[in-house]
Coordinates of C-alpha atoms in Angstrom, one line a residue:
X1 CA 17.6 22.2 71.7
X2 CA 20.1 20.2 70.0
X3 CA 20.3 16.5 69.9
X4 CA 22.5 13.8 68.1
X5 CA 21.4 10.7 66.5
X6 CA 24.1 7.9 66.8
X7 CA 23.7 5.1 64.1
X8 CA 26.5 3.1 65.1
X9 CA 29.8 3.0 67.2
X10 CA 31.4 5.9 65.1
X11 CA 28.3 7.7 63.5
X12 CA 26.6 10.6 65.3
X13 CA 24.1 12.8 63.5
X14 CA 22.6 16.0 65.0
X15 CA 19.1 17.0 64.9
X16 CA 17.2 20.0 66.5
X17 CA 14.1 20.1 68.7
X18 CA 12.1 23.2 68.5
X19 CA 10.2 24.8 71.4
X20 CA 11.4 21.9 73.8
X21 CA 9.3 19.5 71.7
X22 CA 10.9 16.3 70.2
X23 CA 9.5 14.3 67.4
X24 CA 10.2 10.7 66.7
X25 CA 8.8 9.4 63.5
X26 CA 9.0 5.9 61.9
X27 CA 7.4 5.6 58.4
X28 CA 8.4 2.1 57.4
X29 CA 5.9 -0.4 56.0
X30 CA 5.8 -2.5 59.3
X31 CA 2.9 -2.8 61.6
X32 CA 5.3 -2.7 64.4
X33 CA 5.9 0.7 65.9
X34 CA 7.0 2.6 69.1
X35 CA 5.6 5.6 70.7
X36 CA 7.8 7.7 73.2
X37 CA 5.2 9.0 75.6
X38 CA 7.4 10.5 78.2
X39 CA 11.1 10.5 79.2
X40 CA 12.3 7.2 80.0
X41 CA 9.4 5.2 78.6
X42 CA 8.6 3.8 75.1
X43 CA 5.5 2.0 74.6
X44 CA 5.3 -1.0 72.0
X45 CA 2.2 -0.9 69.7
X46 CA 1.5 -4.0 67.7
X47 CA -2.0 -2.9 66.4
X48 CA -1.8 -2.9 62.5
X49 CA -2.4 0.7 61.2
X50 CA -3.2 2.0 57.9
X51 CA -0.4 3.7 55.9
X52 CA -1.7 7.2 56.9
X53 CA -1.5 6.4 60.5
X54 CA 1.9 4.8 60.7
X55 CA 3.5 8.0 61.5
X56 CA 3.3 8.4 65.2
X57 CA 4.2 11.4 67.1
X58 CA 5.6 11.1 70.6
X59 CA 6.4 14.2 72.8
X60 CA 8.5 14.4 75.9
X61 CA 9.9 17.4 77.8
X62 CA 13.4 18.5 77.0
X63 CA 13.2 21.2 79.6
X64 CA 16.1 19.7 81.6
X65 CA 18.2 18.7 78.7
X66 CA 20.3 20.9 76.4
X67 CA 21.8 18.0 74.7
X68 CA 20.9 14.2 74.3
X69 CA 22.2 11.2 72.2
X70 CA 20.2 8.5 70.7
X71 CA 22.1 5.3 70.2
X72 CA 20.8 2.7 68.0
X73 CA 22.5 -0.7 67.6
X74 CA 23.8 -1.9 64.3
X75 CA 21.1 -4.6 64.3
X76 CA 18.6 -2.1 65.4
X77 CA 17.5 -4.2 68.2
X78 CA 18.2 -1.6 70.8
X79 CA 17.6 2.0 71.0
X80 CA 19.3 3.9 73.9
X81 CA 18.7 7.6 74.9
X82 CA 21.4 9.1 76.9
X83 CA 21.4 12.6 78.5
X84 CA 24.1 15.1 77.4
X85 CA 25.2 16.2 80.8
X86 CA 26.8 13.1 82.2
X87 CA 23.5 11.8 84.0
X88 CA 23.8 7.9 83.8
X89 CA 20.0 7.3 83.6
X90 CA 19.2 6.1 80.2
X91 CA 16.3 4.6 78.3
X92 CA 16.9 1.2 76.9
X93 CA 14.5 -0.2 74.3
X94 CA 14.5 -3.7 72.8
X95 CA 13.4 -3.7 69.3
X96 CA 11.9 -6.6 67.6
X97 CA 13.9 -9.3 65.7
X98 CA 13.0 -7.9 62.3
X99 CA 16.3 -6.5 60.7
X100 CA 15.8 -2.9 59.5
X101 CA 18.1 -0.9 57.2
X102 CA 19.6 1.8 59.4
X103 CA 20.3 3.6 56.1
X104 CA 16.7 3.9 55.3
X105 CA 16.0 5.1 58.8
X106 CA 18.5 7.7 58.4
X107 CA 17.2 8.9 55.1
X108 CA 13.5 8.9 56.5
X109 CA 14.5 11.0 59.4
X110 CA 16.4 13.4 57.2
X111 CA 13.4 13.7 54.8
X112 CA 11.0 14.3 57.6
X113 CA 13.2 17.0 59.2
X114 CA 13.5 18.8 55.7
X115 CA 9.6 18.5 55.3
X116 CA 8.9 19.9 58.7
X117 CA 11.2 22.9 58.2
X118 CA 9.6 23.3 54.5
X119 CA 6.1 23.5 56.0
X120 CA 7.1 25.8 58.7
X121 CA 8.8 28.3 56.2
X122 CA 5.8 28.1 53.8
X123 CA 3.3 28.6 56.7
X124 CA 5.4 31.6 58.0
X125 CA 5.7 33.2 54.4
X126 CA 2.0 32.7 53.9
X127 CA 1.0 34.3 57.1
X128 CA 3.2 37.3 56.5
X129 CA 1.7 37.7 53.0
X130 CA -1.9 36.9 53.8
X131 CA -4.4 39.2 55.2
X132 CA -5.6 36.5 58.0
X133 CA -3.8 33.8 59.8
X134 CA -4.6 30.1 59.5
X135 CA -5.4 28.5 63.0
X136 CA -6.1 25.0 61.5
X137 CA -4.6 22.3 59.3
X138 CA -7.3 22.5 56.9
X139 CA -6.9 26.3 56.3
X140 CA -3.1 26.0 56.0
X141 CA -3.7 23.1 53.5
X142 CA -5.9 25.1 51.4
X143 CA -3.5 28.0 51.2
X144 CA -0.4 26.1 50.8
X145 CA -1.6 23.4 48.5
X146 CA -1.8 25.4 45.3
X147 CA 1.7 26.9 46.0
X148 CA 3.2 23.4 46.5
X149 CA 1.4 22.2 43.5
X150 CA 2.6 25.1 41.3
X151 CA -0.8 26.8 41.0
X152 CA -1.7 30.3 41.7
X153 CA -4.3 30.9 44.3
X154 CA -7.5 32.5 43.5
X155 CA -7.3 36.1 42.2
X156 CA -8.4 39.0 44.6
X157 CA -9.0 41.4 41.7
X158 CA -12.7 42.2 41.4
X159 CA -14.3 40.5 38.5
X160 CA -15.9 43.7 37.3
X161 CA -12.4 45.1 36.4
X162 CA -11.8 42.2 34.0
X163 CA -15.3 42.7 32.4
X164 CA -14.7 46.5 31.9
X165 CA -11.1 45.8 30.4
X166 CA -12.2 43.2 28.1
X167 CA -15.0 45.4 26.6
X168 CA -14.1 46.4 22.9
X169 CA -13.8 50.0 22.2
X170 CA -14.0 51.9 18.8
X171 CA -11.5 54.5 17.9
X172 CA -14.3 57.2 17.7
X173 CA -15.3 56.7 21.1
X174 CA -12.5 58.8 22.6
X175 CA -12.7 61.5 20.2
X176 CA -13.2 65.0 21.6
X177 CA -13.4 63.8 25.3
X178 CA -11.6 66.1 27.7
X179 CA -12.2 63.9 30.9
X180 CA -9.6 61.3 30.0
X181 CA -6.4 61.6 32.3
X182 CA -3.3 62.3 30.2
X183 CA -0.8 61.1 32.7
X184 CA -0.5 58.5 35.4
X185 CA -0.3 61.4 37.9
X186 CA -3.5 62.8 36.8
X187 CA -5.2 59.4 37.0
X188 CA -4.1 58.8 40.5
X189 CA -5.2 62.3 41.6
X190 CA -8.6 61.8 40.0
X191 CA -9.1 58.5 41.7
X192 CA -8.1 59.9 45.2
X193 CA -10.4 62.9 44.8
X194 CA -13.4 61.0 43.5
X195 CA -13.0 57.9 45.7
X196 CA -14.4 55.9 42.9
X197 CA -15.5 52.4 42.9
X198 CA -14.0 49.5 41.0
X199 CA -16.0 49.8 38.0
X200 CA -15.2 53.5 37.5
X201 CA -11.6 52.8 38.2
X202 CA -11.6 50.3 35.4
X203 CA -13.4 52.5 33.0
X204 CA -11.0 55.4 33.5
X205 CA -8.0 53.2 33.3
X206 CA -9.1 51.5 30.0
X207 CA -9.9 55.0 28.4
X208 CA -6.4 56.3 29.4
X209 CA -4.5 53.3 28.2
X210 CA -6.5 53.1 24.9
X211 CA -5.8 56.7 24.2
X212 CA -2.1 56.4 24.9
X213 CA -2.1 53.3 22.6
X214 CA -3.7 55.2 19.8
X215 CA -1.2 58.1 20.2
X216 CA 1.8 55.9 20.3
X217 CA 0.7 54.0 17.3
X218 CA 0.1 57.2 15.2
X219 CA 3.6 58.4 16.4
X220 CA 5.3 55.1 15.4
X221 CA 3.7 55.2 11.9
X222 CA 4.6 58.7 11.3
X223 CA 8.2 57.9 12.2
X224 CA 8.2 55.1 9.7
X225 CA 6.9 57.3 7.0
X226 CA 9.5 60.1 7.6
X227 CA 12.2 57.4 7.6
X228 CA 10.9 55.9 4.5
X229 CA 10.8 59.3 2.8
X230 CA 14.3 60.3 4.0
X231 CA 15.7 56.8 2.9
X232 CA 14.1 56.8 -0.5
X233 CA 15.1 60.2 -1.5
X234 CA 18.5 61.2 -2.9
X235 CA 20.2 63.8 -0.8
X236 CA 20.9 67.1 -2.4
X237 CA 24.5 66.7 -1.7
X238 CA 24.8 63.4 -3.6
X239 CA 22.7 64.8 -6.5
X240 CA 25.1 67.8 -6.7
X241 CA 28.2 65.6 -6.8
X242 CA 26.6 63.6 -9.6
X243 CA 25.8 66.8 -11.6
X244 CA 29.1 68.3 -11.2
X245 CA 31.0 65.2 -12.2
X246 CA 28.8 64.8 -15.2
X247 CA 29.7 68.3 -16.0
X248 CA 33.4 67.7 -15.5
X249 CA 33.1 64.6 -17.8
X250 CA 31.7 66.6 -20.6
X251 CA 34.3 69.5 -20.2
X252 CA 37.5 67.8 -19.1
X253 CA 39.3 65.2 -21.2
X254 CA 41.1 64.0 -17.9
X255 CA 37.6 63.0 -16.5
X256 CA 37.1 60.8 -19.8
X257 CA 39.8 58.3 -19.4
X258 CA 39.5 54.7 -20.5
X259 CA 39.1 52.6 -17.3
X260 CA 41.4 50.6 -17.0
X261 CA 43.9 51.8 -19.5
X262 CA 44.7 49.6 -22.7
X263 CA 47.8 47.8 -21.2
X264 CA 45.8 46.7 -18.1
X265 CA 42.9 45.2 -19.9
X266 CA 44.2 41.7 -20.0
X267 CA 44.0 41.8 -16.3
X268 CA 40.1 41.9 -16.3
X269 CA 39.9 38.3 -17.3
X270 CA 43.1 37.0 -15.6
X271 CA 42.2 34.7 -12.7
X272 CA 45.4 35.1 -10.9
X273 CA 44.2 38.5 -9.8
X274 CA 41.5 39.1 -6.9
X275 CA 38.4 40.1 -8.6
X276 CA 35.8 42.2 -6.9
X277 CA 32.4 43.2 -8.3
X278 CA 30.3 46.2 -7.1
X279 CA 27.0 47.2 -8.6
X280 CA 25.9 50.8 -7.7
X281 CA 24.3 54.0 -8.9
X282 CA 25.8 56.1 -5.9
X283 CA 29.2 57.5 -6.7
X284 CA 30.0 58.7 -3.1
X285 CA 29.3 55.1 -1.6
X286 CA 31.1 53.4 -4.3
X287 CA 34.2 55.5 -3.8
X288 CA 34.2 54.7 0.1
X289 CA 33.9 50.9 -0.8
X290 CA 36.8 51.1 -3.5
X291 CA 38.9 53.3 -1.2
X292 CA 38.6 51.0 1.9
X293 CA 39.2 48.0 -0.1
X294 CA 42.4 49.2 -1.6
X295 CA 43.8 50.9 1.4
X296 CA 43.4 47.9 3.7
X297 CA 44.8 45.4 1.1
X298 CA 48.2 43.8 1.5
X299 CA 48.3 43.0 -2.1
X300 CA 46.7 46.3 -3.8
X301 CA 48.5 45.4 -7.1
X302 CA 46.5 42.2 -7.4
X303 CA 43.1 43.9 -6.9
X304 CA 40.7 44.2 -9.9
X305 CA 37.5 46.0 -9.0
X306 CA 34.7 45.7 -11.6
X307 CA 32.0 48.6 -11.1
X308 CA 28.8 48.2 -12.7
X309 CA 26.4 51.2 -12.9
X310 CA 23.4 52.4 -14.9
X311 CA 23.1 54.6 -17.8
X312 CA 22.6 57.8 -16.0
X313 CA 25.4 57.4 -13.5
X314 CA 28.0 56.0 -16.0
X315 CA 29.6 59.5 -16.8
X316 CA 29.8 60.6 -13.2
X317 CA 31.3 57.3 -12.1
X318 CA 33.8 57.3 -14.9
X319 CA 34.8 61.0 -14.1
X320 CA 35.3 60.3 -10.4
X321 CA 37.6 57.3 -10.8
X322 CA 39.5 59.1 -13.8
X323 CA 40.3 62.0 -11.5
X324 CA 40.8 59.8 -8.2
X325 CA 42.8 56.7 -9.5
X326 CA 43.6 54.0 -6.8
X327 CA 46.8 52.8 -8.2
X328 CA 48.2 50.2 -8.2
X329 CA 44.7 48.6 -8.1
X330 CA 42.9 48.2 -11.5
X331 CA 39.4 49.8 -11.7
X332 CA 36.9 49.0 -14.3
X333 CA 33.8 51.1 -14.8
X334 CA 31.0 49.7 -17.1
X335 CA 27.4 50.5 -17.6
X336 CA 24.9 47.6 -18.0
X337 CA 24.4 48.5 -21.7
X338 CA 28.1 47.8 -22.3
X339 CA 27.7 44.0 -21.6
X340 CA 27.0 41.9 -24.7
X341 CA 24.8 39.6 -22.5
X342 CA 22.6 42.5 -21.5
X343 CA 22.1 43.9 -25.0
X344 CA 21.1 40.7 -26.7
X345 CA 17.5 39.5 -26.4
X346 CA 15.2 39.5 -23.4
X347 CA 16.7 39.8 -19.9
X348 CA 14.6 37.9 -17.5
X349 CA 15.4 40.1 -14.6
X350 CA 14.3 43.3 -16.5
X351 CA 11.1 41.7 -17.3
X352 CA 10.5 40.5 -13.8
X353 CA 11.3 44.1 -12.5
X354 CA 8.8 45.7 -14.8
X355 CA 6.1 43.3 -13.7
X356 CA 7.1 43.6 -10.1
X357 CA 6.6 47.5 -10.3
X358 CA 3.3 47.2 -11.9
X359 CA 2.0 44.8 -9.3
X360 CA 3.4 46.9 -6.4
X361 CA 1.9 50.0 -7.7
X362 CA -1.6 48.4 -7.8
X363 CA -1.3 46.1 -4.8
X364 CA 0.2 48.6 -2.5
X365 CA -1.6 51.8 -3.3
X366 CA 1.5 54.0 -2.5
X367 CA 2.7 55.1 0.9
X368 CA -0.4 57.1 1.7
X369 CA -2.6 54.1 1.4
X370 CA -0.3 52.1 3.5
X371 CA -0.3 54.8 6.5
X372 CA -3.9 55.2 6.2
X373 CA -4.6 51.7 7.2
X374 CA -6.0 51.6 10.8
X375 CA -6.0 47.9 11.2
X376 CA -2.5 46.7 10.7
X377 CA 0.3 46.8 13.3
X378 CA 3.0 49.4 13.0
X379 CA 5.7 46.9 12.2
X380 CA 3.7 45.6 9.3
X381 CA 3.3 49.0 7.9
X382 CA 7.0 49.6 8.3
X383 CA 7.9 46.4 6.2
X384 CA 5.3 47.5 3.5
X385 CA 6.9 51.0 3.3
X386 CA 10.3 49.5 3.0
X387 CA 9.4 47.3 0.2
X388 CA 8.4 50.5 -1.8
X389 CA 12.0 51.8 -1.4
X390 CA 13.7 52.3 -4.7
X391 CA 16.7 50.1 -3.6
X392 CA 14.5 47.0 -3.6
X393 CA 13.3 47.7 -7.1
X394 CA 16.8 48.7 -8.3
X395 CA 18.3 46.7 -11.2
X396 CA 21.6 47.1 -9.3
X397 CA 20.1 44.8 -6.6
X398 CA 19.1 42.2 -8.9
X399 CA 22.0 42.0 -11.2
X400 CA 24.2 39.8 -9.1
X401 CA 22.1 36.8 -10.1
X402 CA 23.7 37.2 -13.6
X403 CA 27.3 37.3 -12.6
X404 CA 28.2 34.0 -14.6
X405 CA 27.0 35.5 -17.8
X406 CA 28.5 38.9 -17.2
X407 CA 32.1 37.6 -16.4
X408 CA 32.3 34.4 -18.4
X409 CA 36.0 34.1 -18.1
X410 CA 36.2 34.4 -14.4
X411 CA 36.3 31.5 -12.1
X412 CA 35.6 33.4 -8.7
X413 CA 34.7 36.8 -7.6
X414 CA 33.8 38.6 -4.4
X415 CA 30.5 40.6 -4.7
X416 CA 30.4 43.9 -2.6
X417 CA 27.4 46.1 -1.6
X418 CA 27.9 49.8 -1.8
X419 CA 26.8 50.4 1.8
X420 CA 29.8 48.6 3.3
X421 CA 33.3 49.3 4.6
X422 CA 36.2 47.1 4.1
X423 CA 38.5 47.2 7.2
X424 CA 41.0 44.5 6.6
X425 CA 42.9 42.7 3.7
X426 CA 40.3 40.4 1.8
X427 CA 42.8 38.3 0.0
X428 CA 42.3 35.3 2.4
X429 CA 38.9 34.8 1.0
X430 CA 40.4 33.2 -2.0
X431 CA 42.0 30.6 0.1
X432 CA 38.7 29.5 1.6
X433 CA 37.8 26.0 0.4
X434 CA 34.1 26.2 -0.7
X435 CA 33.6 22.4 -0.8
X436 CA 32.0 22.7 -4.2
X437 CA 29.4 25.2 -3.0
X438 CA 28.6 28.3 -5.0
X439 CA 28.0 31.1 -2.4
X440 CA 30.3 31.8 0.6
X441 CA 28.2 33.9 3.0
X442 CA 27.9 34.6 6.6
X443 CA 25.0 32.8 8.5
X444 CA 22.6 35.1 10.3
X445 CA 20.8 32.7 12.8
X446 CA 23.5 32.7 15.3
X447 CA 26.0 35.2 16.9
X448 CA 26.3 37.4 20.0
X449 CA 23.9 40.2 18.6
X450 CA 20.6 38.4 19.0
X451 CA 18.8 41.3 17.3
X452 CA 20.7 41.0 14.1
X453 CA 21.9 37.4 14.2
X454 CA 18.7 35.6 14.7
X455 CA 17.1 35.3 11.2
X456 CA 15.9 32.0 9.8
X457 CA 14.0 31.4 6.6
X458 CA 10.7 32.3 8.3
X459 CA 12.1 35.8 8.8
X460 CA 11.8 36.4 5.1
X461 CA 9.5 33.8 3.5
X462 CA 5.7 33.5 4.1
X463 CA 5.3 30.0 5.4
X464 CA 1.6 30.3 5.6
X465 CA 1.5 30.0 1.8
X466 CA 1.5 26.2 0.8
X467 CA 4.1 26.9 -2.0
X468 CA 6.6 27.8 0.6
X469 CA 5.8 25.5 3.4
X470 CA 5.8 22.3 1.1
X471 CA 9.4 23.3 -0.2
X472 CA 11.4 24.7 2.7
X473 CA 12.1 24.4 6.6
X474 CA 11.0 27.7 8.5
X475 CA 13.8 27.0 11.0
X476 CA 16.7 26.7 8.5
X477 CA 19.3 29.3 9.0
X478 CA 19.2 32.3 6.7
X479 CA 22.5 33.9 5.3
X480 CA 23.3 37.5 4.3
X481 CA 23.9 39.4 0.9
X482 CA 26.5 42.2 1.0
X483 CA 29.8 40.4 1.0
X484 CA 29.7 37.0 -0.8
X485 CA 32.3 34.8 -2.5
X486 CA 30.9 33.4 -5.6
X487 CA 32.4 30.4 -7.2
X488 CA 31.4 31.0 -10.7
X489 CA 32.7 27.7 -12.1
X490 CA 30.4 25.8 -9.8
X491 CA 27.7 28.1 -10.4
X492 CA 27.6 27.4 -14.2
X493 CA 26.9 23.8 -13.3
X494 CA 23.7 24.6 -11.6
X495 CA 20.3 26.0 -12.5
X496 CA 20.5 28.7 -9.7
X497 CA 19.6 31.6 -12.1
X498 CA 16.7 29.9 -13.6
X499 CA 15.4 29.0 -10.1
X500 CA 15.7 32.6 -9.1
X501 CA 13.6 33.9 -12.0
X502 CA 11.0 30.9 -11.6
X503 CA 10.3 32.0 -7.8
X504 CA 10.3 35.7 -8.9
X505 CA 7.3 34.7 -11.4
X506 CA 5.5 32.7 -8.6
X507 CA 5.5 35.6 -6.3
X508 CA 4.2 38.0 -8.9
X509 CA 1.4 35.4 -9.7
X510 CA 0.5 35.2 -6.0
X511 CA 0.3 39.0 -5.6
X512 CA 3.7 39.2 -3.8
X513 CA 2.4 36.9 -1.1
X514 CA 5.4 34.7 -1.0
X515 CA 7.5 37.6 0.3
X516 CA 7.3 41.3 0.2
X517 CA 10.8 42.7 0.6
X518 CA 13.9 42.9 -1.3
X519 CA 16.2 40.5 -3.3
X520 CA 17.3 38.4 -0.5
X521 CA 14.0 36.0 -0.2
X522 CA 14.3 34.9 -3.9
X523 CA 18.2 34.6 -3.2
X524 CA 17.6 32.3 -0.2
X525 CA 15.6 30.0 -2.4
X526 CA 17.8 30.1 -5.6
X527 CA 21.0 29.3 -3.5
X528 CA 19.2 26.8 -1.3
X529 CA 21.7 24.1 -0.8
X530 CA 24.7 25.8 -2.5
X531 CA 25.8 28.0 0.4
X532 CA 29.1 27.6 2.3
X533 CA 29.1 29.5 5.7
X534 CA 32.2 31.5 6.3
X535 CA 33.4 33.2 9.5
X536 CA 31.3 36.2 10.8
X537 CA 34.4 38.3 11.1
X538 CA 34.2 38.8 7.3
X539 CA 30.6 40.4 7.4
X540 CA 29.1 42.3 10.3
X541 CA 25.6 43.3 9.6
X542 CA 23.0 45.6 11.1
X543 CA 24.8 48.9 11.2
X544 CA 22.0 50.6 9.2
X545 CA 19.0 49.7 11.2
X546 CA 20.1 49.5 15.0
X547 CA 22.8 51.3 17.1
X548 CA 23.3 48.5 19.7
X549 CA 26.5 47.6 18.1
X550 CA 29.3 49.2 20.0
X551 CA 31.9 51.1 18.0
X552 CA 34.7 48.9 19.3
X553 CA 32.9 45.8 18.1
X554 CA 32.3 47.4 14.6
X555 CA 35.9 48.6 14.4
X556 CA 37.2 45.1 15.0
X557 CA 35.3 43.4 12.0
X558 CA 36.7 42.6 8.7
X559 CA 33.8 44.2 6.8
X560 CA 31.0 46.2 8.3
X561 CA 27.6 46.6 6.5
X562 CA 25.3 49.5 6.9
X563 CA 22.3 47.5 5.8
X564 CA 19.0 49.0 6.7
X565 CA 17.5 52.7 6.2
X566 CA 20.2 54.5 8.2
X567 CA 22.7 54.8 5.5
X568 CA 25.8 56.6 6.5
X569 CA 25.5 59.2 3.7
X570 CA 22.0 60.1 5.0
X571 CA 21.2 62.6 7.9
X572 CA 19.4 59.7 9.7
X573 CA 22.7 57.8 10.0
X574 CA 23.7 56.7 13.7
X575 CA 26.4 59.4 14.6
X576 CA 28.5 56.9 16.7
X577 CA 29.0 54.5 13.7
X578 CA 29.1 57.0 10.9
X579 CA 32.9 57.9 11.3
X580 CA 33.9 54.4 10.3
X581 CA 32.6 55.2 6.9
X582 CA 33.3 58.8 6.6
X583 CA 37.0 58.4 7.4
X584 CA 37.4 57.2 3.8
X585 CA 36.2 60.4 2.3
X586 CA 38.6 63.1 1.5
X587 CA 36.6 66.2 2.7
X588 CA 39.1 68.7 1.1
X589 CA 38.4 67.4 -2.4
X590 CA 37.1 70.1 -4.5
X591 CA 33.9 68.2 -5.6
X592 CA 33.2 67.1 -2.0
X593 CA 33.6 70.7 -0.8
X594 CA 31.6 72.4 -3.5
X595 CA 28.6 70.0 -2.8
X596 CA 28.9 70.7 1.1
X597 CA 29.3 67.1 2.0
X598 CA 30.6 67.0 5.5
X599 CA 31.9 64.4 8.1
X600 CA 28.7 64.9 10.2

């Protein structure tokens, strides 16, 4: 049944009567109200009522009417009800002299109409969902009240199920038992066959889930252990390559060339060149970085690449770049012992590394002790295993903190890790205004990839330790090592290197409780306040520990970084991302072929 509300000469508003029952409601604060008791008659009520009883319901039959109009005069002194079929009878009501706002009346009617529909829908849904119908207003209120107020209705799960599931269980309770269902299908078949009560149901469910949890945890830890072993070991192909190159160095004069040649030595300290520094003991990885850097450069003749390696890798590294020159780029290969700064007096980073290795050996107990721990969560065990990786104890990883001493004549360098690939010309990095900052780096707390780009200081530092919580903000954005612009002039005016060694000492004194992993945490502390954030295009992270990055996204980045365990030269590398690295290897080279290094 449809009716219209006319609030003036030009305003007619529709409203609907359900089941031939009309409702007229006035909710003003006045003590004066009217009740429509039957067609054609409105009774005036002057008795003062409480606020709760000021809503008066009047009912009259609309059986003979399909449409009606309710006319209210602008002064609200007259209310006229007209039938919709042309019948001239009407109901005329004279309203009291008090002037009411017809806008308030309109909004009141609109609100009450919405409220009635809302209660109707809720009651219908509750009746459909519930097991029994509500036949009284009190019952409906009890059932709808919690929903309207945002509270959940009382649970129908038997209390005994909660009691059984909350009971603690020891690991040995499930040993040797053959009555525990192994799959959900077996569990459901068992329940249907035995027609068990709620307590038996809860016990069997708890036993099955607990057993599955134990097996899942064991499988996870084994996976972490195998990955640790795979990532920490030197693949036999790389070991073969180093041995063959060392042999070539000793037997072939062409493999012992001075790098660079004498006429190019002045370029090593010339600040008009683009100087890159790479520290690595991995010949194959270094060759990929160098090749990708030079091939994608628009100014290869302006590139000077300073390669730093250790004593055992120096001869293989020199042999490789003697036999595989990247002209017109200039390549320098030096071992740490060739630096005057390194050979004079005590080197703080070496002392810290020696202490660090001793503390880790005693504190960790090796990978066997870590895996044998039955109380720690798998991801904690994974972090401890990763902390044992030789990379994180490698001098090549710590040496970047001494760049100002190692290259005293240079003003600016770009430092590159050996597990990345350069896919664009990097010369624009020299045009970036660092605003007096020392370290140009990509921030890792924001970006499209939430798994990789969501790192803050609390991701690396232990803020439960007062020494950390007093000095740093846990929600401050972190940044990444791997591809960094270092302003060495600005660096020399700071105490960054001293701060780095101070915090290394503090971590050792606290039994590695300030942080547990790698060289980034002390770097985050040492360069605190000295970082200039650069565009993420210059450094895409995470290709070594998750494969969510699409090939297209990785291919469009300026520099991609395989940070993580799944290095591209290992068998555990992600197959879809590895071609981005392997395309810079010449697999027809005699050394590569003889050591069986393949694209996949």
